[in-house]
Short mmCIF file of C-alpha atoms in Angstrom, two decimals:
data_model
loop_
_atom_site.label_atom_id
_atom_site.label_comp_id
_atom_site.label_asym_id
_atom_site.label_seq_id
_atom_site.Cartn_x
_atom_site.Cartn_y
_atom_site.Cartn_z
CA MET A 1 2.76 -30.56 121.89
CA THR A 2 4.65 -31.56 124.99
CA SER A 3 8.22 -32.61 125.49
CA ILE A 4 10.86 -32.67 128.24
CA GLY A 5 9.56 -30.42 130.99
CA GLY A 6 6.70 -28.79 129.09
CA ALA A 7 5.80 -27.18 125.77
CA GLU A 8 8.14 -27.63 122.83
CA MET A 9 10.47 -24.87 121.65
CA VAL A 10 8.44 -24.68 118.43
CA ASP A 11 4.67 -25.08 118.20
CA TRP A 12 4.78 -27.20 115.06
CA ASN A 13 1.01 -27.47 114.70
CA LEU A 14 0.74 -23.68 114.83
CA ALA A 15 3.47 -23.41 112.19
CA VAL A 16 1.44 -25.63 109.85
CA ALA A 17 -1.80 -23.75 110.58
CA THR A 18 -0.14 -20.35 110.05
CA ALA A 19 1.51 -21.33 106.78
CA THR A 20 -1.65 -22.96 105.46
CA ARG A 21 -3.67 -19.86 106.29
CA LEU A 22 -1.21 -17.39 104.74
CA VAL A 23 -0.05 -19.29 101.65
CA ARG A 24 -1.22 -17.83 98.37
CA PRO A 25 -3.90 -19.72 96.44
CA GLY A 26 -2.66 -21.65 93.45
CA PRO A 27 -3.48 -20.91 89.80
CA ASP A 28 -7.03 -21.23 88.57
CA VAL A 29 -7.39 -24.83 87.37
CA SER A 30 -10.54 -26.87 86.89
CA ARG A 31 -10.94 -30.11 88.80
CA ASP A 32 -10.56 -32.21 85.64
CA ASP A 33 -7.45 -30.29 84.59
CA ALA A 34 -5.97 -30.68 88.06
CA ARG A 35 -6.46 -34.45 87.93
CA ALA A 36 -4.82 -34.51 84.49
CA VAL A 37 -1.79 -32.55 85.78
CA VAL A 38 -1.36 -34.91 88.73
CA ALA A 39 -1.58 -37.98 86.49
CA GLU A 40 0.91 -36.56 84.01
CA LEU A 41 3.42 -35.65 86.72
CA ARG A 42 3.27 -39.20 88.04
CA ARG A 43 3.88 -40.59 84.54
CA HIS A 44 6.80 -38.21 83.99
CA ALA A 45 8.31 -39.10 87.36
CA LYS A 46 8.21 -42.79 86.43
CA ALA A 47 9.65 -42.18 82.97
CA SER A 48 12.41 -40.02 84.45
CA GLU A 49 13.82 -42.97 86.39
CA GLY A 50 15.03 -44.68 83.22
CA HIS A 51 16.22 -41.46 81.58
CA VAL A 52 18.29 -40.42 84.60
CA ARG A 53 19.75 -43.84 85.32
CA GLY A 54 20.72 -44.34 81.69
CA PHE A 55 22.45 -40.97 81.45
CA THR A 56 24.20 -41.02 84.84
CA ARG A 57 25.01 -44.78 84.87
CA MET A 58 23.96 -44.80 88.52
CA GLY A 59 21.76 -47.36 90.24
CA GLY A 60 20.67 -50.84 89.29
CA GLU A 61 17.37 -52.42 88.40
CA ASP A 62 16.03 -52.36 91.95
CA LEU A 63 12.94 -50.31 92.59
CA HIS A 64 13.31 -47.09 94.52
CA ASP A 65 12.41 -47.27 98.20
CA THR A 66 10.88 -43.82 97.96
CA PRO A 67 7.34 -42.81 97.02
CA VAL A 68 6.50 -40.01 94.60
CA LEU A 69 3.90 -37.63 96.05
CA VAL A 70 2.18 -34.95 93.99
CA VAL A 71 1.10 -32.35 96.54
CA ASP A 72 -0.49 -28.92 96.80
CA ARG A 73 1.05 -26.02 98.73
CA PRO A 74 -0.38 -27.00 102.16
CA GLY A 75 0.84 -30.56 101.53
CA TRP A 76 4.36 -29.25 100.91
CA VAL A 77 4.17 -27.29 104.18
CA ARG A 78 3.12 -30.35 106.20
CA ALA A 79 5.88 -32.46 104.69
CA ASN A 80 8.58 -29.90 105.43
CA VAL A 81 7.42 -29.26 108.98
CA ALA A 82 7.70 -33.00 109.61
CA GLY A 83 11.22 -32.94 108.18
CA PHE A 84 12.28 -29.89 110.21
CA ARG A 85 10.90 -31.45 113.36
CA GLU A 86 12.94 -34.60 112.77
CA ILE A 87 16.28 -32.99 111.93
CA LEU A 88 16.10 -30.21 114.55
CA LYS A 89 14.99 -32.41 117.45
CA PRO A 90 18.45 -32.84 119.05
CA LEU A 91 19.13 -29.10 119.01
CA LEU A 92 15.69 -28.16 120.33
CA ASP A 93 15.94 -30.75 123.10
CA LYS A 94 19.23 -29.19 124.23
CA MET A 95 17.72 -25.70 124.18
CA GLN A 96 14.70 -26.94 126.11
CA GLU A 97 16.87 -28.46 128.83
CA ARG A 98 18.69 -25.15 129.20
CA ARG A 99 15.41 -23.27 129.36
CA GLY A 100 13.94 -25.67 131.94
CA ASN A 101 16.69 -24.72 134.40
CA THR A 102 15.83 -21.00 134.32
CA PRO A 103 13.16 -19.27 136.46
CA GLY A 104 9.87 -19.08 134.61
CA GLY A 105 11.25 -21.26 131.83
CA ALA A 106 8.05 -23.24 131.35
CA VAL A 107 5.90 -20.12 130.91
CA LEU A 108 8.41 -18.47 128.61
CA GLY A 109 8.66 -21.70 126.65
CA ALA A 110 4.91 -21.93 126.07
CA VAL A 111 4.79 -18.35 124.77
CA GLY A 112 8.05 -18.62 122.84
CA GLY A 113 6.99 -21.85 121.17
CA LYS A 114 3.88 -20.19 119.77
CA VAL A 115 5.79 -17.12 118.61
CA THR A 116 8.37 -19.30 116.88
CA GLY A 117 5.60 -21.41 115.36
CA VAL A 118 3.99 -18.33 113.84
CA GLU A 119 7.33 -17.05 112.51
CA LEU A 120 8.19 -20.41 110.98
CA GLY A 121 4.73 -20.60 109.45
CA MET A 122 5.20 -17.19 107.83
CA LEU A 123 8.49 -18.26 106.26
CA LEU A 124 7.01 -21.53 105.02
CA SER A 125 4.06 -19.70 103.47
CA PHE A 126 6.56 -17.65 101.44
CA LEU A 127 8.49 -20.71 100.28
CA ALA A 128 5.43 -22.90 99.62
CA SER A 129 4.47 -20.95 96.50
CA ARG A 130 8.00 -21.13 95.02
CA VAL A 131 9.22 -24.73 95.29
CA LEU A 132 8.54 -26.86 92.21
CA GLY A 133 9.80 -30.16 93.53
CA GLN A 134 11.89 -31.56 96.33
CA TYR A 135 13.54 -34.81 97.34
CA GLU A 136 13.02 -35.03 101.11
CA THR A 137 16.06 -36.83 102.44
CA PHE A 138 15.00 -36.82 106.10
CA ALA A 139 11.33 -37.63 105.79
CA PRO A 140 9.52 -39.38 108.64
CA ALA A 141 6.47 -41.28 107.44
CA THR A 142 3.06 -39.96 108.52
CA ARG A 143 -0.47 -41.14 107.83
CA GLU A 144 -0.92 -38.51 105.10
CA LEU A 145 2.67 -38.50 103.82
CA PRO A 146 4.27 -41.93 103.37
CA ALA A 147 8.04 -42.28 103.13
CA GLY A 148 10.42 -45.04 102.15
CA GLU A 149 11.23 -47.86 104.53
CA ASN A 150 14.59 -48.13 106.28
CA GLY A 151 15.18 -44.39 106.26
CA GLY A 152 14.20 -43.81 102.64
CA GLY A 153 12.91 -40.38 101.72
CA ARG A 154 10.14 -39.21 99.44
CA LEU A 155 9.92 -37.18 96.24
CA LEU A 156 7.52 -34.23 96.28
CA LEU A 157 6.18 -32.52 93.17
CA VAL A 158 4.21 -29.34 93.93
CA ALA A 159 1.58 -29.33 91.18
CA PRO A 160 0.16 -25.78 91.53
CA ASN A 161 3.64 -24.23 91.48
CA ILE A 162 4.65 -26.17 88.37
CA VAL A 163 1.48 -25.01 86.58
CA HIS A 164 2.04 -21.42 87.75
CA VAL A 165 5.62 -21.28 86.45
CA GLU A 166 4.89 -22.96 83.11
CA ARG A 167 2.20 -20.34 82.52
CA GLU A 168 4.41 -17.49 83.67
CA LEU A 169 7.24 -18.57 81.35
CA ASP A 170 4.82 -19.35 78.51
CA VAL A 171 6.47 -22.69 77.74
CA GLU A 172 5.09 -26.01 76.53
CA PRO A 173 3.44 -27.52 79.65
CA HIS A 174 4.19 -31.19 78.92
CA ASP A 175 7.85 -30.46 78.23
CA PHE A 176 8.22 -28.31 81.34
CA ARG A 177 6.66 -30.92 83.63
CA LEU A 178 9.03 -33.62 82.37
CA TRP A 179 11.98 -31.22 82.69
CA VAL A 180 11.17 -30.58 86.35
CA CYS A 181 10.76 -34.31 87.01
CA LEU A 182 14.20 -35.01 85.52
CA HIS A 183 15.83 -32.65 88.02
CA GLU A 184 14.05 -34.09 91.05
CA GLU A 185 14.52 -37.69 89.91
CA THR A 186 18.26 -37.03 89.77
CA HIS A 187 18.19 -36.17 93.48
CA ARG A 188 16.28 -39.36 94.23
CA THR A 189 18.83 -41.37 92.22
CA GLN A 190 21.73 -39.71 94.06
CA PHE A 191 20.46 -40.84 97.45
CA THR A 192 19.17 -44.28 96.45
CA ALA A 193 22.25 -45.22 94.41
CA VAL A 194 24.75 -43.94 97.01
CA PRO A 195 23.79 -45.67 100.29
CA TRP A 196 26.20 -43.74 102.52
CA LEU A 197 25.18 -40.28 101.28
CA ARG A 198 22.15 -39.77 103.51
CA ASP A 199 23.96 -40.74 106.72
CA HIS A 200 26.95 -38.60 105.79
CA LEU A 201 24.78 -35.55 105.16
CA GLU A 202 22.79 -36.10 108.35
CA GLY A 203 26.03 -36.42 110.32
CA GLU A 204 27.31 -33.11 108.97
CA ILE A 205 24.03 -31.36 109.77
CA GLN A 206 23.95 -32.76 113.31
CA SER A 207 27.59 -31.69 113.83
CA PHE A 208 26.60 -28.21 112.70
CA LEU A 209 23.66 -28.14 115.12
CA GLU A 210 25.73 -29.50 118.01
CA GLU A 211 28.04 -26.50 117.69
CA THR A 212 25.09 -24.11 117.94
CA GLU A 213 25.00 -21.98 121.08
CA VAL A 214 22.17 -23.49 123.08
CA ASP A 215 21.29 -20.31 124.98
CA PRO A 216 17.88 -19.49 123.45
CA MET A 217 18.30 -15.75 124.06
CA THR A 218 21.58 -15.70 122.14
CA VAL A 219 20.06 -17.53 119.18
CA LEU A 220 17.00 -15.25 119.18
CA GLU A 221 19.22 -12.17 119.32
CA ARG A 222 21.18 -13.33 116.28
CA ILE A 223 17.95 -13.99 114.39
CA ARG A 224 16.68 -10.53 115.40
CA GLU A 225 19.81 -9.00 113.86
CA ALA A 226 19.10 -10.86 110.64
CA ALA A 227 15.48 -9.69 110.68
CA GLN A 228 16.65 -6.06 110.92
CA THR A 229 18.53 -6.54 107.67
CA LEU A 230 15.33 -7.77 106.02
CA ALA A 231 13.35 -4.85 107.46
CA GLY A 232 15.58 -2.35 105.69
CA GLY A 233 17.86 -1.40 108.55
CA ARG A 234 20.65 -0.76 106.03
CA PRO A 235 20.09 1.09 102.76
CA GLU A 236 20.75 -0.86 99.61
CA GLY A 237 24.44 -0.76 98.71
CA GLU A 238 25.50 0.20 102.26
CA GLU A 239 25.88 -3.19 103.85
CA GLY A 240 27.88 -3.43 107.04
CA GLU A 241 29.73 -6.38 108.47
CA ASP A 242 26.62 -8.58 108.56
CA GLY A 243 24.84 -6.97 105.61
CA GLY A 244 23.71 -9.50 103.06
CA ARG A 245 24.46 -12.47 105.32
CA SER A 246 21.81 -15.12 105.78
CA ILE A 247 20.40 -16.39 109.08
CA VAL A 248 22.58 -19.49 108.81
CA GLU A 249 25.72 -17.39 108.32
CA ILE A 250 24.92 -15.04 111.19
CA VAL A 251 24.27 -17.71 113.82
CA GLN A 252 27.31 -19.88 113.04
CA THR A 253 30.37 -20.25 115.26
CA PRO A 254 33.95 -20.64 113.92
CA ALA A 255 33.66 -24.43 114.14
CA GLN A 256 30.42 -24.27 112.18
CA ARG A 257 32.12 -22.37 109.35
CA GLU A 258 34.21 -25.44 108.56
CA ILE A 259 31.18 -27.71 108.63
CA LEU A 260 29.16 -25.25 106.54
CA GLY A 261 31.95 -25.18 103.97
CA ARG A 262 31.73 -28.96 103.58
CA LEU A 263 27.92 -28.84 103.44
CA THR A 264 28.06 -26.10 100.81
CA ALA A 265 30.35 -28.23 98.67
CA VAL A 266 28.07 -31.28 98.92
CA MET A 267 24.93 -29.28 98.15
CA SER A 268 26.65 -27.58 95.20
CA LEU A 269 27.57 -31.02 93.86
CA LEU A 270 24.03 -32.39 94.28
CA GLU A 271 22.27 -29.37 92.78
CA GLY A 272 24.79 -28.91 89.97
CA HIS A 273 24.64 -32.60 89.09
CA ALA A 274 20.85 -32.42 88.88
CA ASP A 275 21.02 -29.40 86.55
CA PHE A 276 23.67 -31.10 84.41
CA VAL A 277 21.60 -34.28 84.10
CA MET A 278 18.41 -32.35 83.41
CA ASP A 279 20.06 -30.54 80.50
CA GLY A 280 21.94 -33.63 79.33
CA VAL A 281 18.82 -35.79 79.10
CA GLY A 282 16.64 -32.92 77.94
CA PRO A 283 17.44 -32.68 74.22
CA ALA A 284 16.45 -36.32 73.64
CA VAL A 285 13.11 -36.24 75.47
CA VAL A 286 12.17 -32.55 75.94
CA PRO A 287 11.93 -30.89 72.51
CA SER A 288 11.79 -27.32 73.86
CA VAL A 289 14.51 -27.75 76.50
CA ALA A 290 16.65 -24.85 75.20
CA GLU A 291 13.76 -22.37 75.46
CA ILE A 292 12.77 -23.68 78.91
CA ARG A 293 16.33 -23.44 80.25
CA GLU A 294 16.83 -19.88 78.97
CA LYS A 295 13.55 -18.58 80.38
CA PHE A 296 13.96 -20.43 83.67
CA GLN A 297 17.48 -19.11 84.21
CA GLN A 298 16.23 -15.57 83.66
CA ARG A 299 13.48 -16.16 86.20
CA ARG A 300 15.93 -17.55 88.76
CA ALA A 301 18.23 -14.58 88.40
CA ARG A 302 15.79 -11.70 88.60
CA GLY A 303 13.51 -12.75 91.49
CA ALA A 304 9.94 -11.45 91.74
CA SER A 305 10.40 -8.22 93.72
CA ARG A 306 12.61 -6.33 96.13
CA LEU A 307 10.97 -8.17 99.04
CA ASP A 308 11.53 -11.49 97.29
CA LEU A 309 15.21 -10.69 96.82
CA ALA A 310 15.55 -9.61 100.47
CA LEU A 311 13.94 -12.80 101.73
CA ARG A 312 16.08 -14.91 99.44
CA LYS A 313 19.19 -13.28 100.88
CA LEU A 314 18.01 -13.58 104.49
CA LEU A 315 17.09 -17.25 104.14
CA GLY A 316 20.23 -18.12 102.22
CA LEU A 317 18.36 -18.88 99.00
CA ASP A 318 20.74 -16.70 96.98
CA ALA A 319 23.48 -19.11 98.08
CA LYS A 320 21.37 -21.96 96.69
CA LEU A 321 21.27 -20.22 93.31
CA ARG A 322 25.08 -20.04 93.35
CA GLN A 323 25.14 -23.75 94.18
CA TYR A 324 23.22 -24.55 90.99
CA ARG A 325 25.63 -22.50 88.89
CA ASP A 326 28.93 -23.45 90.54
CA GLY A 327 28.01 -27.11 90.94
CA GLU A 328 26.92 -27.46 87.33
CA ARG A 329 30.23 -25.95 86.16
CA PHE A 330 32.12 -28.43 88.34
CA VAL A 331 30.23 -31.45 87.02
CA ARG A 332 30.50 -30.33 83.41
CA ALA A 333 34.25 -29.68 83.68
CA VAL A 334 34.94 -33.06 85.32
CA VAL A 335 32.82 -35.00 82.82
CA ASP A 336 34.56 -33.20 79.95
CA GLN A 337 37.96 -34.18 81.37
CA VAL A 338 37.44 -37.77 82.62
CA GLY A 339 34.01 -38.84 81.31
CA MET A 340 30.88 -39.87 83.19
CA ASP A 341 32.44 -42.95 84.76
CA GLY A 342 35.38 -40.84 85.90
CA PHE A 343 33.03 -38.30 87.41
CA ASN A 344 31.11 -41.04 89.21
CA ARG A 345 34.13 -41.69 91.39
CA VAL A 346 32.78 -38.74 93.36
CA TRP A 347 30.24 -41.16 94.88
CA THR A 348 32.87 -43.64 96.15
CA SER A 349 33.05 -42.35 99.74
CA PRO A 350 32.91 -39.11 101.74
CA ASN A 351 36.65 -38.75 101.03
CA THR A 352 36.02 -38.43 97.28
CA LEU A 353 33.46 -35.66 97.62
CA PRO A 354 34.80 -32.31 96.36
CA THR A 355 35.80 -29.63 98.82
CA LYS A 356 34.42 -26.13 98.54
CA ALA A 357 37.71 -25.04 96.93
CA GLU A 358 37.57 -27.93 94.46
CA ILE A 359 34.06 -26.96 93.38
CA ALA A 360 35.64 -23.75 92.09
CA LYS A 361 38.68 -25.61 90.67
CA PRO A 362 37.51 -28.94 89.22
CA ALA A 363 40.99 -29.81 87.97
CA ASP A 364 42.17 -29.97 91.57
CA TRP A 365 39.53 -32.62 92.36
CA VAL A 366 40.55 -34.62 89.27
CA ALA A 367 44.20 -34.43 90.33
CA ARG A 368 43.45 -35.52 93.90
CA VAL A 369 41.01 -38.36 93.20
CA HIS A 370 42.19 -39.74 89.87
CA ARG A 371 45.94 -39.37 90.13
CA LYS A 372 45.91 -40.75 93.66
CA ALA A 373 43.87 -43.75 92.50
CA GLU A 374 46.18 -44.34 89.55
CA SER A 375 49.43 -44.01 91.49
#
């Protein structure tokens, strides 16, 4: 737990301990049933490779350099803390250097790191019971959580959450588990079939973080403002200038807005493509796909409670829901106009990725990429 000049800005071990302690227990499942769920998810993940590659026409016959891990909620927490620690290291090192030059910086850092660790743990405990699956793009390998070689990621399937949602929706369990695997396998295919995508995304994220104000007090003040919104500082329907804005939106500088626009476009593409593929493959291999999609969309839209909706807004998760919807519309419109091979030109280079404006107007992307290539 030490770094340049003393304790780290975030007590990562405390974040894991806090989240693990606070996370809700999973659904009641016998040991034999749990083993059966894990085995079935692994089979579905393997089967999804062929389904996704055949539908998308992406990737070759090479094996993925990414393991599939079926985890419980604490396992998801540990994996994500490792990922956060990796991607945020440059920013936190800069903040730590700034803090080390202030009187009492080491003492404040030790206390602040623990406070931040607890806060991060609380947020992760909230998210850990909601995520069904995740392709971890920036996943350092650990003893408990292997990752692909040469910068490859890992695919996580959160078994208790999948069982919880299939019961809540009252859908056919085997169909639902395969449906989830199809979505996550699409993300794995995106990053393994497009070699430059990971580095491009990491570069954009690091550019965003480099523009962050490194004064820890300024960052904490902005986060405090966001927390007041969550705490009910403004009545519903009476949002002020920052009302309804997420933590990411509140802390960004003007330069970060441009970067965030590009990141939003990329994430909309990736999430929308996964939804499109999931529904495109579904009818052939998931008999009850129409029922699953309808019930799942209703669940996404309504949220679980007022607190759930507030946290989704604060953390920017409502923006993620828009990314699913807007990105899927973009992919569907482009495929309808130029076919799957025409759509796949999107993966040619960073220059062929859609802009945020083009996500909303797919015809503009087709005109820019296809007409330019044909002229």
